[in-house]
Amino acid sequence: MPDYEEQVTEAFPELDYISSDSLRSNVIEAWTLALDRGGWRDITDIPYAWNIHEVTNVRHVRGVTRIARESAIEQQEFHSADPDMDVIVAATLLHDVGKCYEYVDFVEDEKLLDPDPKYATEEVPHSLSGYALAHEVGCPLAVQRAIPHFIGEIPTRTLEAELVKSANSASSNAITQSTMGITLQEWVDEYSQT
């Protein structure tokens, strides 16, 4: 069995930005559960999108985390806002953990060990399964609420949730433009499954 905890800590150096040891552990635990249940051999085998395999999910998650963190710093310095950095970093690191479940049907079998059919399915959108994983491992409600990043999934948005959502869009736009030469909206219009 792969050492998922080691894979997660190596894949995401941004974990060090989380000041709370328990929250950092929650994030690692959520990823470890998702990788195991999804049957992944390696965290870097998960694609960014079901039809964009040139960029890994790890690369995208790291990009979202970096963009959101820098935006939060700007909000603090320029607007004197007080976003919760631990919530932002944890939520961005977890915002696509659900792809461990959703994307098993879109990769070659040799990238998978033994996906658990109870979890590994494209039937549940990854942002909702990510929310469920964060809840299961005991992440604070503020982290859980910031994970579902598609419009309409959570009725009340927070500053932290908006940062996750906008950073996700910024990273996604960059990836679709660089890999496919189209905008994120064009990708959604043509390929979205939600």
Coordinates of N, CA and C in Angstrom, one line a residue:
M1 N 0.9 -1.2 0.0 CA 0.0 0.0 0.0 C 0.9 1.2 0.0
P2 N 0.6 2.2 -0.8 CA 1.3 3.4 -0.9 C 1.3 4.2 0.5
D3 N 2.4 4.9 0.7 CA 2.4 5.8 1.9 C 1.7 7.1 1.6
Y4 N 0.4 7.2 1.7 CA -0.3 8.4 1.3 C 0.0 9.6 2.1
E5 N 0.3 9.4 3.4 CA 0.6 10.6 4.2 C 1.9 11.2 3.7
E6 N 2.9 10.4 3.3 CA 4.1 11.0 2.8 C 3.9 11.6 1.5
Q7 N 3.1 11.0 0.6 CA 2.8 11.6 -0.7 C 2.1 13.0 -0.5
V8 N 1.2 13.1 0.4 CA 0.4 14.3 0.6 C 1.4 15.4 1.1
T9 N 2.2 15.1 2.1 CA 3.1 16.1 2.7 C 4.2 16.5 1.7
E10 N 4.6 15.6 0.8 CA 5.6 16.0 -0.2 C 4.9 16.8 -1.4
A11 N 3.7 16.5 -1.7 CA 3.0 17.1 -2.8 C 2.6 18.6 -2.4
F12 N 2.3 18.8 -1.2 CA 1.8 20.1 -0.8 C 2.6 20.8 0.3
P13 N 3.7 21.4 -0.1 CA 4.6 22.2 0.8 C 3.8 23.3 1.5
E14 N 2.7 23.7 0.9 CA 1.8 24.8 1.4 C 1.2 24.4 2.7
L15 N 1.2 23.1 3.1 CA 0.7 22.7 4.4 C 1.4 23.5 5.5
D16 N 2.6 23.8 5.3 CA 3.4 24.6 6.3 C 2.8 25.9 6.6
Y17 N 2.0 26.5 5.7 CA 1.3 27.8 5.9 C 0.2 27.7 7.0
I18 N -0.2 26.4 7.3 CA -1.3 26.3 8.3 C -0.6 26.3 9.7
S19 N -1.0 27.2 10.5 CA -0.4 27.4 11.8 C -0.9 26.3 12.8
S20 N -2.1 25.9 12.6 CA -2.7 24.9 13.6 C -2.3 23.5 13.2
D21 N -1.6 22.8 14.1 CA -1.2 21.5 13.9 C -2.3 20.5 13.7
S22 N -3.4 20.7 14.4 CA -4.6 19.8 14.3 C -5.3 20.0 12.9
L23 N -5.4 21.3 12.4 CA -6.0 21.5 11.1 C -5.1 20.9 10.0
R24 N -3.8 21.1 10.2 CA -2.8 20.5 9.2 C -3.0 19.0 9.1
S25 N -3.2 18.4 10.3 CA -3.4 16.9 10.4 C -4.7 16.6 9.7
N26 N -5.8 17.4 9.9 CA -7.1 17.1 9.3 C -6.9 17.1 7.8
V27 N -6.2 18.1 7.2 CA -6.1 18.2 5.8 C -5.3 16.9 5.3
I28 N -4.3 16.5 5.9 CA -3.5 15.3 5.5 C -4.4 14.1 5.6
E29 N -5.2 14.0 6.7 CA -6.1 12.8 6.9 C -7.1 12.8 5.8
A30 N -7.7 13.9 5.4 CA -8.7 13.9 4.4 C -8.2 13.4 3.1
W31 N -7.0 13.9 2.7 CA -6.3 13.5 1.5 C -6.0 12.0 1.5
T32 N -5.5 11.5 2.7 CA -5.1 10.1 2.8 C -6.3 9.2 2.6
L33 N -7.5 9.6 3.3 CA -8.7 8.8 3.1 C -9.1 8.8 1.7
A34 N -9.1 9.9 1.0 CA -9.6 10.0 -0.3 C -8.7 9.2 -1.3
L35 N -7.4 9.3 -1.1 CA -6.5 8.5 -2.0 C -6.7 7.0 -1.8
D36 N -6.9 6.6 -0.6 CA -7.1 5.2 -0.3 C -8.4 4.7 -0.8
R37 N -9.5 5.4 -0.6 CA -10.8 5.0 -1.0 C -10.9 5.1 -2.6
G38 N -10.2 6.1 -3.2 CA -10.2 6.2 -4.6 C -9.3 5.1 -5.3
G39 N -8.5 4.5 -4.5 CA -7.6 3.5 -5.0 C -6.4 4.0 -5.9
W40 N -6.0 5.2 -5.6 CA -4.9 5.8 -6.4 C -3.5 5.3 -5.9
R41 N -2.7 5.0 -6.9 CA -1.3 4.6 -6.6 C -0.5 5.8 -6.2
D42 N -0.7 7.0 -6.8 CA 0.1 8.1 -6.5 C -0.8 9.4 -6.6
I43 N -0.6 10.3 -5.7 CA -1.4 11.5 -5.7 C -1.2 12.3 -7.0
T44 N 0.0 12.2 -7.7 CA 0.2 12.9 -8.9 C -0.5 12.3 -10.1
D45 N -1.1 11.2 -10.0 CA -1.9 10.5 -11.1 C -3.2 11.2 -11.3
I46 N -3.7 11.9 -10.3 CA -5.0 12.5 -10.4 C -4.9 13.7 -11.4
P47 N -5.7 13.7 -12.5 CA -5.7 14.8 -13.4 C -6.4 16.1 -12.9
Y48 N -6.0 17.2 -13.4 CA -6.7 18.5 -13.1 C -8.2 18.4 -13.4
A49 N -8.5 17.8 -14.6 CA -9.9 17.7 -15.1 C -10.1 16.3 -15.7
W50 N -11.3 15.9 -15.8 CA -11.5 14.6 -16.4 C -11.0 14.5 -17.8
N51 N -10.9 15.6 -18.5 CA -10.4 15.6 -19.9 C -9.1 16.5 -20.1
I52 N -8.5 16.9 -19.0 CA -7.2 17.6 -19.1 C -6.3 16.9 -18.2
H53 N -5.4 16.1 -18.8 CA -4.5 15.3 -18.1 C -3.1 15.8 -18.1
E54 N -2.9 16.9 -18.9 CA -1.5 17.5 -19.0 C -1.1 18.2 -17.7
V55 N -2.1 18.6 -16.9 CA -1.8 19.2 -15.6 C -2.4 18.4 -14.5
T56 N -1.7 18.2 -13.4 CA -2.2 17.3 -12.4 C -3.1 18.1 -11.4
N57 N -3.9 17.4 -10.7 CA -4.7 18.0 -9.7 C -3.8 18.7 -8.6
V58 N -2.7 18.0 -8.3 CA -1.8 18.6 -7.3 C -1.3 20.0 -7.8
R59 N -1.0 20.1 -9.0 CA -0.5 21.4 -9.5 C -1.6 22.5 -9.4
H60 N -2.8 22.1 -9.8 CA -3.9 23.0 -9.7 C -4.2 23.4 -8.2
V61 N -4.3 22.4 -7.3 CA -4.5 22.7 -5.9 C -3.5 23.7 -5.3
R62 N -2.2 23.4 -5.7 CA -1.1 24.3 -5.2 C -1.3 25.7 -5.8
G63 N -1.7 25.8 -7.0 CA -1.9 27.1 -7.6 C -3.0 27.9 -7.0
V64 N -4.1 27.2 -6.7 CA -5.3 27.8 -6.0 C -4.9 28.3 -4.7
T65 N -4.1 27.5 -3.9 CA -3.7 27.8 -2.6 C -2.8 29.0 -2.6
R66 N -1.9 29.1 -3.5 CA -0.9 30.2 -3.6 C -1.7 31.5 -4.0
I67 N -2.6 31.4 -5.0 CA -3.4 32.6 -5.4 C -4.2 33.1 -4.3
A68 N -4.9 32.2 -3.6 CA -5.8 32.6 -2.5 C -5.0 33.2 -1.4
R69 N -3.9 32.6 -1.0 CA -3.1 33.2 0.1 C -2.6 34.6 -0.3
E70 N -2.1 34.7 -1.5 CA -1.6 36.1 -1.9 C -2.7 37.1 -1.9
S71 N -3.9 36.7 -2.4 CA -5.0 37.6 -2.3 C -5.4 38.0 -0.9
A72 N -5.4 37.0 0.0 CA -5.7 37.3 1.4 C -4.7 38.3 2.0
I73 N -3.4 38.1 1.7 CA -2.4 39.0 2.1 C -2.7 40.5 1.6
E74 N -3.1 40.6 0.4 CA -3.4 41.9 -0.2 C -4.7 42.4 0.5
Q75 N -5.6 41.6 0.8 CA -6.8 42.1 1.5 C -6.4 42.6 2.9
Q76 N -5.5 41.9 3.6 CA -5.1 42.4 4.9 C -4.3 43.7 4.7
E77 N -3.4 43.8 3.8 CA -2.5 45.0 3.7 C -3.2 46.2 3.1
F78 N -4.0 46.0 2.1 CA -4.6 47.1 1.3 C -6.0 47.5 1.9
H79 N -6.8 46.5 2.3 CA -8.1 46.8 2.7 C -8.3 46.7 4.3
S80 N -7.3 46.3 5.0 CA -7.4 46.1 6.4 C -8.4 45.0 6.8
A81 N -8.6 44.1 5.9 CA -9.5 43.0 6.2 C -8.8 42.0 7.1
D82 N -9.6 41.0 7.6 CA -9.0 40.0 8.5 C -9.4 38.6 8.1
P83 N -9.0 38.2 6.9 CA -9.4 36.8 6.5 C -8.6 35.8 7.4
D84 N -9.2 34.7 7.7 CA -8.5 33.6 8.4 C -7.6 32.8 7.5
M85 N -6.3 33.0 7.7 CA -5.4 32.3 6.8 C -5.4 30.8 6.9
D86 N -5.6 30.3 8.1 CA -5.6 28.8 8.2 C -6.8 28.3 7.5
V87 N -8.0 28.9 7.6 CA -9.2 28.5 6.9 C -8.9 28.5 5.4
I88 N -8.3 29.6 4.9 CA -8.1 29.8 3.5 C -7.2 28.7 2.9
V89 N -6.1 28.5 3.6 CA -5.1 27.5 3.1 C -5.7 26.1 3.2
A90 N -6.3 25.7 4.4 CA -6.9 24.4 4.5 C -8.0 24.2 3.4
A91 N -8.8 25.1 3.3 CA -9.9 25.0 2.3 C -9.4 24.9 0.9
T92 N -8.4 25.7 0.5 CA -7.9 25.6 -0.8 C -7.2 24.2 -1.1
L93 N -6.5 23.8 -0.1 CA -5.8 22.5 -0.2 C -6.8 21.3 -0.3
L94 N -8.0 21.5 0.2 CA -9.1 20.5 0.2 C -10.1 20.7 -0.9
H95 N -10.1 21.8 -1.6 CA -11.2 22.1 -2.5 C -11.4 21.1 -3.6
D96 N -10.4 20.4 -4.0 CA -10.5 19.4 -5.0 C -10.1 18.0 -4.6
V97 N -10.1 17.7 -3.2 CA -9.8 16.4 -2.7 C -10.8 15.4 -3.2
G98 N -12.0 15.8 -3.5 CA -13.0 15.0 -4.0 C -12.8 14.4 -5.3
K99 N -11.8 15.0 -6.1 CA -11.5 14.4 -7.4 C -10.9 13.0 -7.2
C100 N -10.4 12.7 -6.0 CA -10.0 11.3 -5.8 C -11.1 10.3 -6.0
Y101 N -12.3 10.7 -5.7 CA -13.5 9.8 -5.9 C -14.0 10.0 -7.3
E102 N -14.2 11.2 -7.8 CA -14.9 11.5 -9.0 C -14.1 11.1 -10.3
Y103 N -12.8 11.1 -10.3 CA -12.1 10.9 -11.5 C -11.5 9.5 -11.8
V104 N -11.9 8.5 -11.0 CA -11.4 7.2 -11.2 C -11.8 6.6 -12.5
D105 N -12.9 7.0 -13.0 CA -13.3 6.5 -14.3 C -12.7 7.1 -15.5
F106 N -11.8 8.1 -15.3 CA -11.3 8.9 -16.4 C -9.7 8.7 -16.5
V107 N -9.2 7.7 -15.8 CA -7.7 7.5 -15.9 C -7.5 6.0 -16.3
E108 N -6.3 5.7 -16.7 CA -5.9 4.3 -17.1 C -5.9 3.5 -15.8
D109 N -6.3 2.2 -15.9 CA -6.4 1.3 -14.8 C -5.1 1.1 -14.0
E110 N -4.0 1.2 -14.7 CA -2.7 1.0 -14.0 C -2.4 2.2 -13.0
K111 N -3.1 3.3 -13.0 CA -3.0 4.3 -12.1 C -3.7 4.1 -10.8
L112 N -4.5 3.0 -10.8 CA -5.4 2.7 -9.7 C -5.1 1.3 -9.1
L113 N -5.3 1.2 -7.8 CA -5.2 -0.1 -7.1 C -6.5 -0.7 -7.0
D114 N -7.4 -0.4 -6.1 CA -8.7 -1.0 -5.9 C -9.7 0.0 -5.4
P115 N -10.2 0.8 -6.3 CA -11.2 1.8 -5.8 C -12.4 1.2 -5.1
D116 N -12.8 1.9 -4.0 CA -13.9 1.5 -3.2 C -15.2 2.0 -3.9
P117 N -16.0 1.1 -4.4 CA -17.2 1.6 -5.2 C -18.2 2.4 -4.3
K118 N -18.1 2.2 -3.0 CA -18.9 3.0 -2.1 C -18.6 4.5 -2.2
Y119 N -17.4 4.8 -2.5 CA -16.9 6.2 -2.6 C -16.6 6.7 -4.0
A120 N -15.9 5.8 -4.8 CA -15.3 6.2 -6.1 C -16.4 6.1 -7.1
T121 N -16.9 7.3 -7.5 CA -17.9 7.4 -8.5 C -17.9 8.9 -9.0
E122 N -18.3 9.0 -10.2 CA -18.5 10.4 -10.7 C -19.8 10.9 -10.5
E123 N -20.7 10.2 -9.7 CA -22.0 10.6 -9.5 C -22.2 11.8 -8.5
V124 N -21.2 12.0 -7.6 CA -21.2 13.0 -6.6 C -20.1 14.1 -7.0
P125 N -20.5 15.3 -7.3 CA -19.5 16.3 -7.6 C -18.4 16.4 -6.6
H126 N -17.2 16.6 -7.1 CA -16.0 16.5 -6.2 C -16.0 17.6 -5.1
S127 N -16.6 18.7 -5.3 CA -16.6 19.7 -4.3 C -17.5 19.3 -3.1
L128 N -18.6 18.5 -3.4 CA -19.4 18.0 -2.3 C -18.8 16.9 -1.6
S129 N -18.1 16.0 -2.3 CA -17.5 14.9 -1.6 C -16.3 15.4 -0.8
G130 N -15.6 16.5 -1.3 CA -14.6 17.2 -0.5 C -15.1 17.8 0.8
Y131 N -16.3 18.4 0.7 CA -17.0 18.9 1.9 C -17.2 17.8 2.9
A132 N -17.7 16.7 2.4 CA -18.0 15.5 3.2 C -16.7 15.0 3.9
L133 N -15.6 14.9 3.2 CA -14.4 14.5 3.7 C -13.9 15.4 4.8
A134 N -14.0 16.7 4.6 CA -13.6 17.7 5.6 C -14.4 17.6 6.8
H135 N -15.7 17.3 6.7 CA -16.6 17.1 7.8 C -16.2 15.8 8.6
E136 N -15.9 14.8 7.8 CA -15.6 13.5 8.4 C -14.4 13.5 9.3
V137 N -13.3 14.3 8.8 CA -12.1 14.3 9.6 C -12.1 15.4 10.7
G138 N -13.1 16.1 10.8 CA -13.3 17.1 11.9 C -12.7 18.5 11.6
C139 N -12.7 18.9 10.3 CA -12.3 20.3 10.0 C -13.3 21.2 10.5
P140 N -12.9 22.4 10.9 CA -13.9 23.4 11.4 C -14.9 23.7 10.3
L141 N -16.1 24.1 10.8 CA -17.1 24.5 9.9 C -16.7 25.5 8.8
A142 N -15.9 26.5 9.2 CA -15.5 27.5 8.3 C -14.7 26.9 7.1
V143 N -13.9 25.9 7.4 CA -13.2 25.2 6.3 C -14.2 24.5 5.4
Q144 N -15.0 23.7 6.1 CA -16.0 22.9 5.3 C -16.8 23.8 4.4
R145 N -17.3 24.9 4.9 CA -18.2 25.8 4.1 C -17.4 26.4 2.9
A146 N -16.1 26.5 3.0 CA -15.4 27.2 1.9 C -15.0 26.2 0.8
I147 N -15.2 24.9 1.0 CA -14.8 23.9 0.0 C -15.8 23.8 -1.2
P148 N -17.1 23.8 -1.0 CA -18.0 23.7 -2.2 C -17.9 25.0 -3.0
H149 N -17.2 25.0 -4.1 CA -16.8 26.2 -4.8 C -17.6 26.5 -6.1
F150 N -18.7 25.7 -6.3 CA -19.5 26.0 -7.4 C -20.7 26.8 -7.0
I151 N -21.2 27.7 -7.8 CA -22.3 28.6 -7.5 C -23.5 27.8 -7.1
G152 N -24.1 28.2 -6.0 CA -25.4 27.6 -5.5 C -25.2 26.5 -4.5
E153 N -24.0 26.0 -4.3 CA -23.9 24.8 -3.4 C -24.0 25.2 -1.9
I154 N -23.6 26.4 -1.6 CA -23.6 26.9 -0.2 C -24.4 28.2 -0.2
P155 N -25.4 28.3 0.6 CA -26.2 29.5 0.6 C -25.6 30.8 1.1
T156 N -24.7 30.7 2.1 CA -24.1 31.9 2.6 C -22.6 31.9 2.4
R157 N -22.1 32.8 1.7 CA -20.7 32.9 1.4 C -19.9 33.7 2.5
T158 N -18.7 33.3 2.7 CA -17.8 34.0 3.6 C -16.6 34.6 2.8
L159 N -15.9 35.5 3.4 CA -14.7 36.1 2.8 C -13.8 34.9 2.3
E160 N -13.6 34.0 3.2 CA -12.7 32.9 2.9 C -13.2 32.0 1.8
A161 N -14.5 31.8 1.8 CA -15.1 31.0 0.7 C -15.0 31.7 -0.6
E162 N -15.2 33.0 -0.6 CA -15.0 33.8 -1.9 C -13.6 33.7 -2.4
L163 N -12.6 33.8 -1.5 CA -11.2 33.7 -1.9 C -10.9 32.3 -2.6
V164 N -11.5 31.2 -2.0 CA -11.3 29.9 -2.6 C -11.9 29.9 -4.0
K165 N -13.1 30.4 -4.1 CA -13.8 30.3 -5.3 C -13.1 31.2 -6.4
S166 N -12.7 32.4 -6.1 CA -12.0 33.2 -7.1 C -10.6 32.7 -7.4
A167 N -9.9 32.1 -6.5 CA -8.6 31.6 -6.7 C -8.7 30.3 -7.6
N168 N -9.8 29.5 -7.4 CA -10.0 28.4 -8.2 C -10.3 28.8 -9.6
S169 N -11.1 29.8 -9.8 CA -11.4 30.3 -11.2 C -10.2 30.8 -11.8
A170 N -9.3 31.6 -11.1 CA -8.1 32.1 -11.7 C -7.2 31.0 -12.1
S171 N -7.0 30.0 -11.3 CA -6.1 28.9 -11.7 C -6.7 28.1 -12.8
S172 N -8.0 27.8 -12.8 CA -8.7 27.1 -13.8 C -8.6 27.8 -15.2
N173 N -8.8 29.1 -15.2 CA -8.7 29.9 -16.4 C -7.3 29.7 -17.0
A174 N -6.3 29.8 -16.1 CA -4.9 29.7 -16.6 C -4.6 28.3 -17.2
I175 N -5.1 27.3 -16.6 CA -4.9 25.9 -17.0 C -5.6 25.7 -18.4
T176 N -6.9 26.0 -18.5 CA -7.6 25.8 -19.7 C -7.0 26.6 -20.9
Q177 N -6.6 27.8 -20.6 CA -6.0 28.6 -21.6 C -4.7 28.0 -22.1
S178 N -3.8 27.6 -21.1 CA -2.5 27.1 -21.5 C -2.6 25.7 -22.1
T179 N -3.5 24.9 -21.7 CA -3.5 23.5 -22.3 C -4.4 23.4 -23.5
M180 N -5.6 24.1 -23.5 CA -6.5 24.0 -24.6 C -6.7 25.2 -25.4
G181 N -6.2 26.3 -25.0 CA -6.4 27.6 -25.8 C -7.8 28.1 -25.7
I182 N -8.5 27.8 -24.6 CA -9.8 28.3 -24.4 C -10.0 28.9 -23.0
T183 N -11.1 29.6 -22.8 CA -11.3 30.2 -21.5 C -12.0 29.1 -20.6
L184 N -12.0 29.3 -19.4 CA -12.8 28.4 -18.5 C -14.2 28.4 -18.8
Q185 N -14.8 29.5 -19.1 CA -16.3 29.5 -19.5 C -16.5 28.7 -20.8
E186 N -15.6 28.8 -21.8 CA -15.7 28.0 -23.0 C -15.6 26.5 -22.6
W187 N -14.7 26.2 -21.7 CA -14.6 24.8 -21.2 C -15.9 24.3 -20.6
V188 N -16.4 25.1 -19.7 CA -17.7 24.8 -19.0 C -18.8 24.6 -20.0
D189 N -18.9 25.5 -20.9 CA -20.0 25.5 -21.9 C -19.9 24.2 -22.8
E190 N -18.7 23.7 -23.1 CA -18.6 22.6 -23.9 C -18.4 21.2 -23.2
Y191 N -17.8 21.2 -22.0 CA -17.5 20.0 -21.4 C -18.0 19.7 -20.0
S192 N -18.5 20.7 -19.3 CA -18.9 20.6 -17.9 C -20.0 19.5 -17.8
Q193 N -19.8 18.7 -16.7 CA -20.7 17.6 -16.4 C -21.7 18.0 -15.3
T194 N -21.6 19.2 -14.8 CA -22.4 19.7 -13.7 C -23.5 20.7 -14.2

